[in-house]
C-alpha cells in the first residue's frame, strides 16, 4: 500500500475533503505508515494482508473497489473484484481501461492536481454506482463470466497470435 504507484495518497487526499458521503475505507495489504484522517465522514479500517484462501470473503466485505494505481496495467485485484460482483472505480488511462466499462464501474482520474475536481469526479462515480448498485453488481458477474472466462481469454490470445503471425 505504501508504494507511490498504488495511489493510496491520492485516495486519502480526496477523502479528506469529501462531504456528501459517509465512507468506511477498508485497507487490505501491508501499510507501514499511519494515516491521519480529519474528516468525520470517513472511517479508515486497516485490515492488513490476507491469504488467497480468503479472497472471496475480502471482496464481499466491501461494496466498491477503489483502484487508483496509474502503473498497474492489469491488476488482478480489478478482475477478482469484478468476478466477485464488486464494482470498481479505477484509474483512467491505465490498463484498467481494458476491463472497466460503464456497466461495471467507473474510470476517473484520482491524480488530478486540483483535488476538489478529483473529489467531484469521485463523488459522481459513487453516486452513479450506488444508485443502481444491484445492476452494477449483476453486470460485474455477467461480464466476468463472458469476458474473463478461460475460454474467452484463450480465444483472444489465439486471435492475437494469428494476427502477429500473419503481419
N, CA, C and O atoms as a DFTB+ gen file, in Angstrom:
668 C
 N C O
     1  1       0.804      -1.204       0.000
     2  2       0.000       0.000       0.000
     3  2       0.847       1.268       0.000
     4  3       0.399       2.320      -0.458
     5  1       2.049       1.169       0.504
     6  2       2.887       2.360       0.613
     7  2       3.560       2.760      -0.688
     8  3       4.101       3.860      -0.791
     9  1       3.535       1.885      -1.678
    10  2       4.169       2.221      -2.947
    11  2       3.419       3.376      -3.596
    12  3       2.196       3.338      -3.732
    13  1       4.160       4.398      -3.992
    14  2       3.551       5.597      -4.569
    15  2       2.663       5.253      -5.765
    16  3       1.610       5.862      -5.955
    17  1       3.089       4.277      -6.571
    18  2       2.341       3.912      -7.774
    19  2       0.963       3.335      -7.472
    20  3       0.092       3.312      -8.343
    21  1       0.764       2.870      -6.240
    22  2      -0.533       2.299      -5.866
    23  2      -1.613       3.364      -5.695
    24  3      -2.799       3.062      -5.822
    25  1      -1.219       4.611      -5.408
    26  2      -2.164       5.718      -5.378
    27  2      -2.938       5.919      -4.084
    28  3      -3.924       6.656      -4.067
    29  1      -2.512       5.278      -3.002
    30  2      -3.229       5.451      -1.738
    31  2      -3.266       6.921      -1.317
    32  3      -4.286       7.398      -0.819
    33  1      -2.175       7.630      -1.510
    34  2      -2.145       9.049      -1.121
    35  2      -3.224       9.852      -1.835
    36  3      -3.816      10.759      -1.251
    37  1      -3.481       9.518      -3.104
    38  2      -4.491      10.248      -3.865
    39  2      -5.886       9.988      -3.301
    40  3      -6.699      10.906      -3.198
    41  1      -6.159       8.740      -2.937
    42  2      -7.470       8.449      -2.327
    43  2      -7.608       9.205      -1.010
    44  3      -8.653       9.797      -0.738
    45  1      -6.573       9.188      -0.207
    46  2      -6.620       9.875       1.091
    47  2      -6.855      11.371       0.885
    48  3      -7.660      11.976       1.593
    49  1      -6.151      11.974      -0.086
    50  2      -6.344      13.406      -0.366
    51  2      -7.783      13.711      -0.743
    52  3      -8.335      14.727      -0.319
    53  1      -8.398      12.837      -1.539
    54  2      -9.793      13.039      -1.942
    55  2     -10.712      12.856      -0.736
    56  3     -11.620      13.659      -0.520
    57  1     -10.483      11.812       0.042
    58  2     -11.356      11.530       1.183
    59  2     -11.285      12.606       2.261
    60  3     -12.243      12.797       3.010
    61  1     -10.171      13.300       2.343
    62  2     -10.044      14.364       3.346
    63  2     -11.034      15.493       3.097
    64  3     -11.413      16.202       4.030
    65  1     -11.457      15.667       1.847
    66  2     -12.349      16.787       1.535
    67  2     -13.751      16.339       1.103
    68  3     -14.561      17.170       0.694
    69  1     -14.041      15.058       1.187
    70  2     -15.363      14.565       0.785
    71  2     -16.393      14.949       1.845
    72  3     -16.124      14.849       3.042
    73  1     -17.552      15.380       1.411
    74  2     -18.570      15.839       2.367
    75  2     -19.932      15.178       2.153
    76  3     -20.738      15.126       3.082
    77  1     -20.198      14.684       0.971
    78  2     -21.547      14.223       0.636
    79  2     -21.792      12.741       0.904
    80  3     -22.885      12.241       0.637
    81  1     -20.807      12.039       1.421
    82  2     -20.941      10.607       1.669
    83  2     -20.302      10.247       2.995
    84  3     -19.329      10.869       3.421
    85  1     -20.857       9.238       3.642
    86  2     -20.201       8.597       4.781
    87  2     -19.481       7.389       4.205
    88  3     -20.104       6.549       3.557
    89  1     -18.179       7.293       4.432
    90  2     -17.374       6.241       3.821
    91  2     -16.578       5.493       4.879
    92  3     -15.987       6.089       5.781
    93  1     -16.580       4.177       4.745
    94  2     -15.667       3.346       5.519
    95  2     -14.683       2.763       4.524
    96  3     -15.064       1.973       3.659
    97  1     -13.435       3.142       4.638
    98  2     -12.382       2.679       3.736
    99  2     -11.666       1.506       4.387
   100  3     -11.016       1.657       5.421
   101  1     -11.791       0.326       3.766
   102  2     -11.110      -0.863       4.256
   103  2      -9.804      -1.003       3.492
   104  3      -9.811      -1.109       2.266
   105  1      -8.700      -1.004       4.195
   106  2      -7.383      -1.138       3.578
   107  2      -6.846      -2.538       3.827
   108  3      -6.625      -2.941       4.969
   109  1      -6.640      -3.272       2.743
   110  2      -6.050      -4.606       2.826
   111  2      -4.634      -4.529       2.281
   112  3      -4.379      -3.848       1.287
   113  1      -3.719      -5.224       2.930
   114  2      -2.330      -5.224       2.486
   115  2      -1.427      -4.644       3.552
   116  3      -1.878      -4.275       4.637
   117  1      -0.139      -4.567       3.229
   118  2       0.844      -4.041       4.171
   119  2       0.865      -2.523       4.099
   120  3       0.980      -1.938       3.022
   121  1       0.754      -1.906       5.245
   122  2       0.826      -0.453       5.341
   123  2       1.684      -0.117       6.544
   124  3       1.367      -0.482       7.676
   125  1       2.777       0.587       6.282
   126  2       3.697       0.857       7.382
   127  2       3.561       2.268       7.948
   128  3       4.202       2.600       8.945
   129  1       2.733       3.099       7.320
   130  2       2.600       4.454       7.866
   131  2       1.185       4.703       8.362
   132  3       0.214       4.196       7.802
   133  1       1.092       5.468       9.391
   134  2      -0.206       5.802       9.985
   135  2      -0.901       6.837       9.106
   136  3      -0.294       7.824       8.690
   137  1      -2.168       6.602       8.833
   138  2      -2.945       7.521       8.015
   139  2      -3.771       8.401       8.936
   140  3      -4.541       7.909       9.762
   141  1      -3.604       9.692       8.788
   142  2      -4.378      10.638       9.586
   143  2      -5.555      11.133       8.760
   144  3      -5.372      11.640       7.654
   145  1      -6.749      10.990       9.288
   146  2      -7.949      11.418       8.580
   147  2      -8.712      12.357       9.488
   148  3      -9.222      11.949      10.532
   149  1      -8.790      13.597       9.098
   150  2      -9.518      14.593       9.882
   151  2     -10.849      14.906       9.212
   152  3     -11.185      16.067       8.981
   153  1     -11.592      13.862       8.906
   154  2     -12.888      14.039       8.269
   155  2     -13.854      13.085       8.961
   156  3     -13.686      11.867       8.900
   157  1     -14.862      13.643       9.616
   158  2     -15.812      12.810      10.359
   159  2     -16.657      11.928       9.446
   160  3     -17.313      11.003       9.925
   161  1     -16.657      12.194       8.139
   162  2     -17.418      11.381       7.190
   163  2     -16.670      10.127       6.745
   164  3     -17.228       9.282       6.045
   165  1     -15.409      10.009       7.149
   166  2     -14.581       8.896       6.672
   167  2     -13.998       8.126       7.855
   168  3     -13.411       8.704       8.770
   169  1     -14.175       6.819       7.810
   170  2     -13.588       5.938       8.805
   171  2     -12.637       4.986       8.070
   172  3     -13.055       4.282       7.151
   173  1     -11.380       4.964       8.465
   174  2     -10.394       4.088       7.836
   175  2     -10.150       2.891       8.741
   176  3      -9.845       3.041       9.924
   177  1     -10.289       1.690       8.163
   178  2     -10.067       0.454       8.908
   179  2      -8.951      -0.304       8.204
   180  3      -9.106      -0.739       7.062
   181  1      -7.836      -0.457       8.888
   182  2      -6.701      -1.185       8.313
   183  2      -6.862      -2.662       8.646
   184  3      -6.812      -3.058       9.811
   185  1      -7.056      -3.471       7.610
   186  2      -7.310      -4.897       7.769
   187  2      -6.051      -5.740       7.672
   188  3      -6.032      -6.882       8.131
   189  1      -4.992      -5.185       7.075
   190  2      -3.745      -5.933       6.934
   191  2      -3.789      -6.892       5.754
   192  3      -4.762      -6.918       5.000
   193  1      -2.732      -7.679       5.599
   194  2      -2.679      -8.617       4.479
   195  2      -3.649      -9.787       4.692
   196  3      -4.067     -10.075       5.814
   197  1      -3.988     -10.439       3.599
   198  2      -4.842     -11.627       3.669
   199  2      -4.280     -12.688       2.730
   200  3      -3.552     -12.373       1.789
   201  1      -4.623     -13.942       2.991
   202  2      -4.134     -15.003       2.105
   203  2      -5.173     -15.290       1.024
   204  3      -6.337     -14.911       1.148
   205  1      -4.741     -15.955      -0.020
   206  2      -5.602     -16.153      -1.180
   207  2      -6.836     -16.998      -0.875
   208  3      -7.813     -16.944      -1.623
   209  1      -6.813     -17.769       0.196
   210  2      -7.987     -18.560       0.572
   211  2      -9.133     -17.681       1.074
   212  3     -10.276     -18.133       1.151
   213  1      -8.835     -16.443       1.411
   214  2      -9.827     -15.519       1.966
   215  2     -10.327     -14.499       0.937
   216  3     -11.094     -13.601       1.285
   217  1      -9.901     -14.627      -0.320
   218  2     -10.246     -13.620      -1.330
   219  2     -11.734     -13.333      -1.421
   220  3     -12.146     -12.173      -1.415
   221  1     -12.537     -14.374      -1.507
   222  2     -13.980     -14.168      -1.662
   223  2     -14.540     -13.394      -0.472
   224  3     -15.346     -12.480      -0.648
   225  1     -14.121     -13.752       0.723
   226  2     -14.569     -13.025       1.918
   227  2     -14.149     -11.558       1.867
   228  3     -14.923     -10.665       2.212
   229  1     -12.924     -11.327       1.435
   230  2     -12.416      -9.959       1.359
   231  2     -13.222      -9.143       0.351
   232  3     -13.683      -8.045       0.665
   233  1     -13.391      -9.679      -0.864
   234  2     -14.118      -8.928      -1.892
   235  2     -15.578      -8.718      -1.521
   236  3     -16.185      -7.727      -1.927
   237  1     -16.138      -9.630      -0.760
   238  2     -17.520      -9.461      -0.314
   239  2     -17.635      -8.541       0.902
   240  3     -18.744      -8.198       1.313
   241  1     -16.505      -8.141       1.480
   242  2     -16.547      -7.275       2.663
   243  2     -16.701      -5.801       2.300
   244  3     -16.972      -4.973       3.170
   245  1     -16.532      -5.471       1.026
   246  2     -16.712      -4.071       0.645
   247  2     -17.669      -3.951      -0.529
   248  3     -17.937      -4.922      -1.237
   249  1     -18.177      -2.747      -0.722
   250  2     -19.184      -2.502      -1.753
   251  2     -18.577      -2.099      -3.091
   252  3     -19.080      -2.482      -4.147
   253  1     -17.513      -1.339      -3.044
   254  2     -16.873      -0.828      -4.268
   255  2     -15.366      -0.897      -4.073
   256  3     -14.847      -0.507      -3.027
   257  1     -14.669      -1.396      -5.087
   258  2     -13.208      -1.405      -5.048
   259  2     -12.702      -0.082      -5.607
   260  3     -13.119       0.345      -6.684
   261  1     -11.807       0.562      -4.876
   262  2     -11.143       1.771      -5.358
   263  2      -9.745       1.373      -5.792
   264  3      -8.980       0.830      -4.994
   265  1      -9.401       1.633      -7.042
   266  2      -8.084       1.239      -7.556
   267  2      -7.464       2.420      -8.302
   268  3      -7.677       2.582      -9.504
   269  1      -6.700       3.238      -7.587
   270  2      -6.141       4.448      -8.178
   271  2      -4.758       4.281      -8.804
   272  3      -4.127       5.272      -9.169
   273  1      -4.283       3.056      -8.932
   274  2      -2.932       2.834      -9.441
   275  2      -2.802       3.299     -10.890
   276  3      -3.621       2.956     -11.742
   277  1      -1.761       4.084     -11.153
   278  2      -1.513       4.577     -12.515
   279  2      -0.715       3.584     -13.337
   280  3      -0.780       3.611     -14.566
   281  1       0.032       2.713     -12.690
   282  2       1.028       1.928     -13.411
   283  2       0.794       0.424     -13.424
   284  3       1.544      -0.300     -14.079
   285  1      -0.209      -0.061     -12.732
   286  2      -0.515      -1.488     -12.788
   287  2      -1.380      -1.720     -14.019
   288  3      -2.571      -1.408     -14.015
   289  1      -0.783      -2.263     -15.066
   290  2      -1.500      -2.389     -16.333
   291  2      -2.654      -3.368     -16.289
   292  3      -3.677      -3.148     -16.936
   293  1      -2.508      -4.431     -15.547
   294  2      -3.561      -5.441     -15.477
   295  2      -3.679      -5.952     -14.048
   296  3      -3.335      -7.098     -13.760
   297  1      -4.164      -5.100     -13.159
   298  2      -4.194      -5.513     -11.755
   299  2      -5.184      -6.644     -11.507
   300  3      -6.365      -6.539     -11.836
   301  1      -4.680      -7.729     -10.920
   302  2      -5.540      -8.867     -10.582
   303  2      -6.690      -8.440      -9.679
   304  3      -7.796      -8.971      -9.779
   305  1      -6.426      -7.484      -8.802
   306  2      -7.445      -7.058      -7.853
   307  2      -8.695      -6.576      -8.594
   308  3      -9.808      -6.753      -8.098
   309  1      -8.528      -5.976      -9.765
   310  2      -9.679      -5.486     -10.531
   311  2     -10.495      -6.656     -11.078
   312  3     -11.716      -6.686     -10.922
   313  1      -9.833      -7.615     -11.715
   314  2     -10.576      -8.741     -12.288
   315  2     -11.187      -9.612     -11.189
   316  3     -12.281     -10.149     -11.361
   317  1     -10.496      -9.753     -10.077
   318  2     -11.032     -10.528      -8.962
   319  2     -12.253      -9.830      -8.359
   320  3     -13.235     -10.482      -8.004
   321  1     -12.186      -8.532      -8.248
   322  2     -13.310      -7.770      -7.721
   323  2     -14.522      -7.890      -8.630
   324  3     -15.634      -8.139      -8.165
   325  1     -14.306      -7.713      -9.923
   326  2     -15.398      -7.836     -10.895
   327  2     -16.004      -9.230     -10.812
   328  3     -17.226      -9.378     -10.809
   329  1     -15.158     -10.248     -10.746
   330  2     -15.637     -11.632     -10.666
   331  2     -16.459     -11.893      -9.404
   332  3     -17.310     -12.782      -9.384
   333  1     -16.204     -11.126      -8.369
   334  2     -16.954     -11.275      -7.113
   335  2     -18.229     -10.443      -7.097
   336  3     -18.974     -10.457      -6.117
   337  1     -18.479      -9.718      -8.186
   338  2     -19.676      -8.885      -8.245
   339  2     -19.508      -7.531      -7.593
   340  3     -20.493      -6.868      -7.270
   341  1     -18.255      -7.110      -7.395
   342  2     -17.981      -5.829      -6.756
   343  2     -17.557      -4.802      -7.799
   344  3     -16.514      -4.963      -8.432
   345  1     -18.353      -3.747      -7.988
   346  2     -17.989      -2.707      -8.953
   347  2     -16.665      -2.033      -8.583
   348  3     -16.231      -2.074      -7.432
   349  1     -16.033      -1.411      -9.586
   350  2     -14.707      -0.821      -9.411
   351  2     -14.717       0.640      -9.862
   352  3     -15.289       0.980     -10.898
   353  1     -14.081       1.488      -9.072
   354  2     -13.747       2.837      -9.533
   355  2     -12.240       2.825      -9.708
   356  3     -11.487       2.859      -8.734
   357  1     -11.807       2.776     -10.966
   358  2     -10.395       2.631     -11.285
   359  2      -9.815       3.889     -11.908
   360  3     -10.528       4.834     -12.245
   361  1      -8.509       3.870     -12.047
   362  2      -7.772       4.983     -12.637
   363  2      -7.900       4.953     -14.163
   364  3      -7.580       3.951     -14.802
   365  1      -8.368       6.052     -14.729
   366  2      -8.471       6.126     -16.190
   367  2      -7.077       6.188     -16.810
   368  3      -6.100       6.519     -16.139
   369  1      -7.005       5.866     -18.089
   370  2      -5.746       5.883     -18.846
   371  2      -4.687       4.973     -18.246
   372  3      -3.503       5.306     -18.195
   373  1      -5.144       3.833     -17.802
   374  2      -4.248       2.791     -17.292
   375  2      -4.714       1.485     -17.921
   376  3      -5.617       1.495     -18.758
   377  1      -4.133       0.394     -17.544
   378  2      -4.560      -0.894     -18.074
   379  2      -5.988      -1.255     -17.695
   380  3      -6.578      -2.163     -18.280
   381  1      -6.543      -0.547     -16.719
   382  2      -7.904      -0.840     -16.281
   383  2      -8.933      -0.499     -17.345
   384  3     -10.053      -1.009     -17.315
   385  1      -8.558       0.360     -18.285
   386  2      -9.471       0.706     -19.385
   387  2      -9.900      -0.538     -20.148
   388  3     -10.986      -0.558     -20.726
   389  1      -9.062      -1.585     -20.162
   390  2      -9.400      -2.812     -20.892
   391  2     -10.474      -3.620     -20.178
   392  3     -11.120      -4.469     -20.794
   393  1     -10.671      -3.373     -18.905
   394  2     -11.599      -4.168     -18.114
   395  2     -12.853      -3.412     -17.700
   396  3     -13.961      -3.944     -17.774
   397  1     -12.677      -2.195     -17.274
   398  2     -13.784      -1.467     -16.651
   399  2     -14.556      -0.675     -17.707
   400  3     -13.999       0.165     -18.414
   401  1     -15.848      -0.969     -17.790
   402  2     -16.729      -0.177     -18.634
   403  2     -17.819       0.421     -17.752
   404  3     -17.884       0.128     -16.558
   405  1     -18.664       1.246     -18.326
   406  2     -19.668       1.949     -17.522
   407  2     -20.788       1.060     -16.997
   408  3     -21.644       1.531     -16.249
   409  1     -20.799      -0.212     -17.373
   410  2     -21.795      -1.133     -16.831
   411  2     -21.327      -1.788     -15.542
   412  3     -22.139      -2.318     -14.784
   413  1     -20.019      -1.756     -15.287
   414  2     -19.479      -2.464     -14.110
   415  2     -18.666      -1.564     -13.180
   416  3     -18.167      -2.026     -12.154
   417  1     -18.532      -0.304     -13.524
   418  2     -17.774       0.611     -12.682
   419  2     -17.560       1.938     -13.372
   420  3     -18.281       2.297     -14.303
   421  1     -16.575       2.650     -12.912
   422  2     -16.239       3.946     -13.488
   423  2     -14.726       4.110     -13.508
   424  3     -14.006       3.557     -12.677
   425  1     -14.270       4.879     -14.473
   426  2     -12.863       5.271     -14.561
   427  2     -12.786       6.770     -14.301
   428  3     -13.483       7.559     -14.939
   429  1     -11.938       7.150     -13.362
   430  2     -11.747       8.570     -13.054
   431  2     -10.248       8.841     -12.950
   432  3      -9.436       7.916     -12.948
   433  1      -9.901      10.100     -12.866
   434  2      -8.507      10.471     -12.649
   435  2      -8.332      10.873     -11.192
   436  3      -8.661      11.992     -10.799
   437  1      -7.814       9.951     -10.405
   438  2      -7.548      10.213      -8.987
   439  2      -6.387      11.193      -8.821
   440  3      -6.243      11.816      -7.769
   441  1      -5.560      11.331      -9.862
   442  2      -4.277      12.024      -9.742
   443  2      -4.302      13.468     -10.226
   444  3      -3.249      14.035     -10.520
   445  1      -5.479      14.069     -10.313
   446  2      -5.556      15.465     -10.716
   447  2      -4.882      16.350      -9.673
   448  3      -4.972      16.088      -8.473
   449  1      -4.220      17.380     -10.132
   450  2      -3.615      18.327      -9.183
   451  2      -4.697      19.074      -8.402
   452  3      -4.521      19.396      -7.226
   453  1      -5.807      19.340      -9.069
   454  2      -6.933      20.000      -8.418
   455  2      -7.744      18.934      -7.671
   456  3      -8.583      18.260      -8.269
   457  1      -7.498      18.784      -6.384
   458  2      -8.133      17.718      -5.592
   459  2      -9.637      17.941      -5.447
   460  3     -10.390      16.978      -5.304
   461  1     -10.072      19.170      -5.482
   462  2     -11.510      19.449      -5.425
   463  2     -12.203      18.871      -6.661
   464  3     -13.289      18.300      -6.564
   465  1     -11.572      19.024      -7.808
   466  2     -12.111      18.468      -9.047
   467  2     -12.075      16.929      -9.012
   468  3     -13.033      16.279      -9.432
   469  1     -10.986      16.355      -8.518
   470  2     -10.878      14.899      -8.389
   471  2     -11.977      14.383      -7.463
   472  3     -12.592      13.352      -7.733
   473  1     -12.219      15.109      -6.366
   474  2     -13.289      14.738      -5.423
   475  2     -14.648      14.756      -6.118
   476  3     -15.464      13.860      -5.902
   477  1     -14.898      15.762      -6.946
   478  2     -16.177      15.855      -7.650
   479  2     -16.387      14.657      -8.584
   480  3     -17.481      14.094      -8.634
   481  1     -15.347      14.270      -9.319
   482  2     -15.440      13.097     -10.200
   483  2     -15.679      11.826      -9.381
   484  3     -16.472      10.966      -9.765
   485  1     -14.983      11.723      -8.256
   486  2     -15.124      10.560      -7.380
   487  2     -16.547      10.472      -6.830
   488  3     -17.163       9.407      -6.860
   489  1     -17.064      11.589      -6.330
   490  2     -18.424      11.604      -5.785
   491  2     -19.457      11.261      -6.858
   492  3     -20.422      10.548      -6.585
   493  1     -19.257      11.764      -8.068
   494  2     -20.183      11.459      -9.158
   495  2     -20.175       9.960      -9.471
   496  3     -21.226       9.354      -9.673
   497  1     -18.985       9.378      -9.507
   498  2     -18.870       7.942      -9.755
   499  2     -19.570       7.147      -8.649
   500  3     -20.306       6.202      -8.932
   501  1     -19.340       7.529      -7.398
   502  2     -20.012       6.859      -6.277
   503  2     -21.525       6.955      -6.407
   504  3     -22.237       5.963      -6.251
   505  1     -22.005       8.152      -6.693
   506  2     -23.437       8.390      -6.816
   507  2     -24.064       7.477      -7.876
   508  3     -25.113       6.874      -7.647
   509  1     -23.411       7.384      -9.031
   510  2     -23.940       6.582     -10.133
   511  2     -23.954       5.094      -9.787
   512  3     -24.919       4.395     -10.095
   513  1     -22.900       4.613      -9.157
   514  2     -22.838       3.189      -8.804
   515  2     -23.836       2.867      -7.690
   516  3     -24.532       1.855      -7.763
   517  1     -23.913       3.702      -6.676
   518  2     -24.830       3.461      -5.557
   519  2     -26.284       3.458      -6.032
   520  3     -27.095       2.656      -5.570
   521  1     -26.600       4.352      -6.947
   522  2     -27.977       4.476      -7.447
   523  2     -28.482       3.148      -8.037
   524  3     -29.632       2.773      -7.812
   525  1     -27.644       2.451      -8.777
   526  2     -28.021       1.186      -9.413
   527  2     -27.079       0.065      -8.987
   528  3     -26.618      -0.716      -9.819
   529  1     -26.795      -0.010      -7.683
   530  2     -25.777      -0.930      -7.213
   531  2     -26.044      -2.383      -7.605
   532  3     -25.135      -3.072      -8.068
   533  1     -27.261      -2.848      -7.427
   534  2     -27.525      -4.265      -7.713
   535  2     -27.329      -4.564      -9.200
   536  3     -26.879      -5.654      -9.555
   537  1     -27.662      -3.614     -10.069
   538  2     -27.427      -3.805     -11.501
   539  2     -25.929      -3.837     -11.803
   540  3     -25.475      -4.681     -12.575
   541  1     -25.164      -2.933     -11.208
   542  2     -23.710      -2.925     -11.401
   543  2     -23.113      -4.254     -10.952
   544  3     -22.277      -4.833     -11.645
   545  1     -23.547      -4.732      -9.791
   546  2     -23.016      -5.983      -9.251
   547  2     -23.353      -7.159     -10.168
   548  3     -22.499      -7.996     -10.459
   549  1     -24.592      -7.210     -10.611
   550  2     -25.012      -8.277     -11.529
   551  2     -24.222      -8.195     -12.838
   552  3     -23.798      -9.220     -13.372
   553  1     -24.026      -6.992     -13.346
   554  2     -23.257      -6.803     -14.582
   555  2     -21.813      -7.251     -14.421
   556  3     -21.215      -7.780     -15.358
   557  1     -21.251      -7.040     -13.237
   558  2     -19.876      -7.488     -12.979
   559  2     -19.765      -8.994     -13.161
   560  3     -18.868      -9.478     -13.850
   561  1     -20.674      -9.729     -12.544
   562  2     -20.629     -11.192     -12.624
   563  2     -20.845     -11.655     -14.065
   564  3     -20.149     -12.551     -14.542
   565  1     -21.806     -11.046     -14.756
   566  2     -22.056     -11.426     -16.160
   567  2     -20.829     -11.123     -17.026
   568  3     -20.455     -11.926     -17.881
   569  1     -20.212      -9.976     -16.803
   570  2     -19.019      -9.598     -17.552
   571  2     -17.884     -10.597     -17.287
   572  3     -17.208     -11.047     -18.212
   573  1     -17.696     -10.923     -16.037
   574  2     -16.632     -11.882     -15.673
   575  2     -16.873     -13.229     -16.339
   576  3     -15.943     -13.840     -16.867
   577  1     -18.113     -13.691     -16.317
   578  2     -18.424     -14.990     -16.917
   579  2     -18.225     -14.994     -18.427
   580  3     -17.845     -16.016     -18.999
   581  1     -18.478     -13.865     -19.074
   582  2     -18.343     -13.852     -20.536
   583  2     -16.963     -13.379     -20.996
   584  3     -16.383     -13.978     -21.901
   585  1     -16.437     -12.332     -20.400
   586  2     -15.193     -11.720     -20.890
   587  2     -13.932     -12.181     -20.177
   588  3     -12.837     -12.074     -20.730
   589  1     -14.065     -12.684     -18.978
   590  2     -12.878     -13.072     -18.208
   591  2     -12.758     -14.582     -18.042
   592  3     -11.924     -15.059     -17.272
   593  1     -13.582     -15.331     -18.756
   594  2     -13.512     -16.788     -18.666
   595  2     -12.237     -17.276     -19.349
   596  3     -11.682     -16.595     -20.212
   597  1     -11.781     -18.463     -18.951
   598  2     -10.577     -19.039     -19.568
   599  2     -10.736     -19.172     -21.075
   600  3      -9.809     -18.874     -21.829
   601  1     -11.904     -19.619     -21.515
   602  2     -12.099     -19.832     -22.957
   603  2     -12.064     -18.508     -23.715
   604  3     -11.505     -18.442     -24.809
   605  1     -12.648     -17.462     -23.154
   606  2     -12.650     -16.157     -23.837
   607  2     -11.246     -15.565     -23.892
   608  3     -10.829     -15.055     -24.932
   609  1     -10.527     -15.628     -22.797
   610  2      -9.162     -15.097     -22.775
   611  2      -8.271     -15.905     -23.718
   612  3      -7.451     -15.339     -24.441
   613  1      -8.432     -17.231     -23.708
   614  2      -7.678     -18.088     -24.632
   615  2      -7.974     -17.743     -26.075
   616  3      -7.066     -17.690     -26.905
   617  1      -9.225     -17.510     -26.376
   618  2      -9.638     -17.143     -27.731
   619  2      -8.998     -15.817     -28.155
   620  3      -8.560     -15.672     -29.296
   621  1      -8.947     -14.867     -27.245
   622  2      -8.326     -13.567     -27.554
   623  2      -6.829     -13.716     -27.799
   624  3      -6.276     -13.065     -28.685
   625  1      -6.171     -14.574     -27.012
   626  2      -4.740     -14.815     -27.234
   627  2      -4.504     -15.480     -28.589
   628  3      -3.583     -15.105     -29.314
   629  1      -5.328     -16.458     -28.928
   630  2      -5.193     -17.116     -30.234
   631  2      -5.338     -16.116     -31.371
   632  3      -4.570     -16.141     -32.333
   633  1      -6.313     -15.250     -31.256
   634  2      -6.543     -14.227     -32.286
   635  2      -5.329     -13.301     -32.402
   636  3      -4.893     -12.967     -33.504
   637  1      -4.794     -12.894     -31.258
   638  2      -3.619     -12.017     -31.251
   639  2      -2.421     -12.717     -31.897
   640  3      -1.711     -12.127     -32.711
   641  1      -2.206     -13.978     -31.524
   642  2      -1.084     -14.742     -32.115
   643  2      -1.236     -14.869     -33.622
   644  3      -0.268     -14.704     -34.365
   645  1      -2.454     -15.165     -34.077
   646  2      -2.681     -15.278     -35.515
   647  2      -2.380     -13.965     -36.238
   648  3      -1.778     -13.951     -37.311
   649  1      -2.817     -12.856     -35.619
   650  2      -2.553     -11.531     -36.211
   651  2      -1.046     -11.283     -36.305
   652  3      -0.558     -10.779     -37.316
   653  1      -0.326     -11.632     -35.264
   654  2       1.129     -11.387     -35.246
   655  2       1.844     -12.279     -36.267
   656  3       2.813     -11.858     -36.899
   657  1       1.361     -13.499     -36.419
   658  2       1.984     -14.427     -37.356
   659  2       1.735     -14.036     -38.824
   660  3       2.555     -14.328     -39.694
   661  1       0.626     -13.390     -39.083
   662  2       0.291     -13.016     -40.462
   663  2       0.693     -11.589     -40.813
   664  3       0.554     -11.180     -41.966
   665  1       1.180     -10.837     -39.860
   666  2       1.555      -9.443     -40.175
   667  2       3.035      -9.289     -40.433
   668  3       3.502      -8.184     -40.709
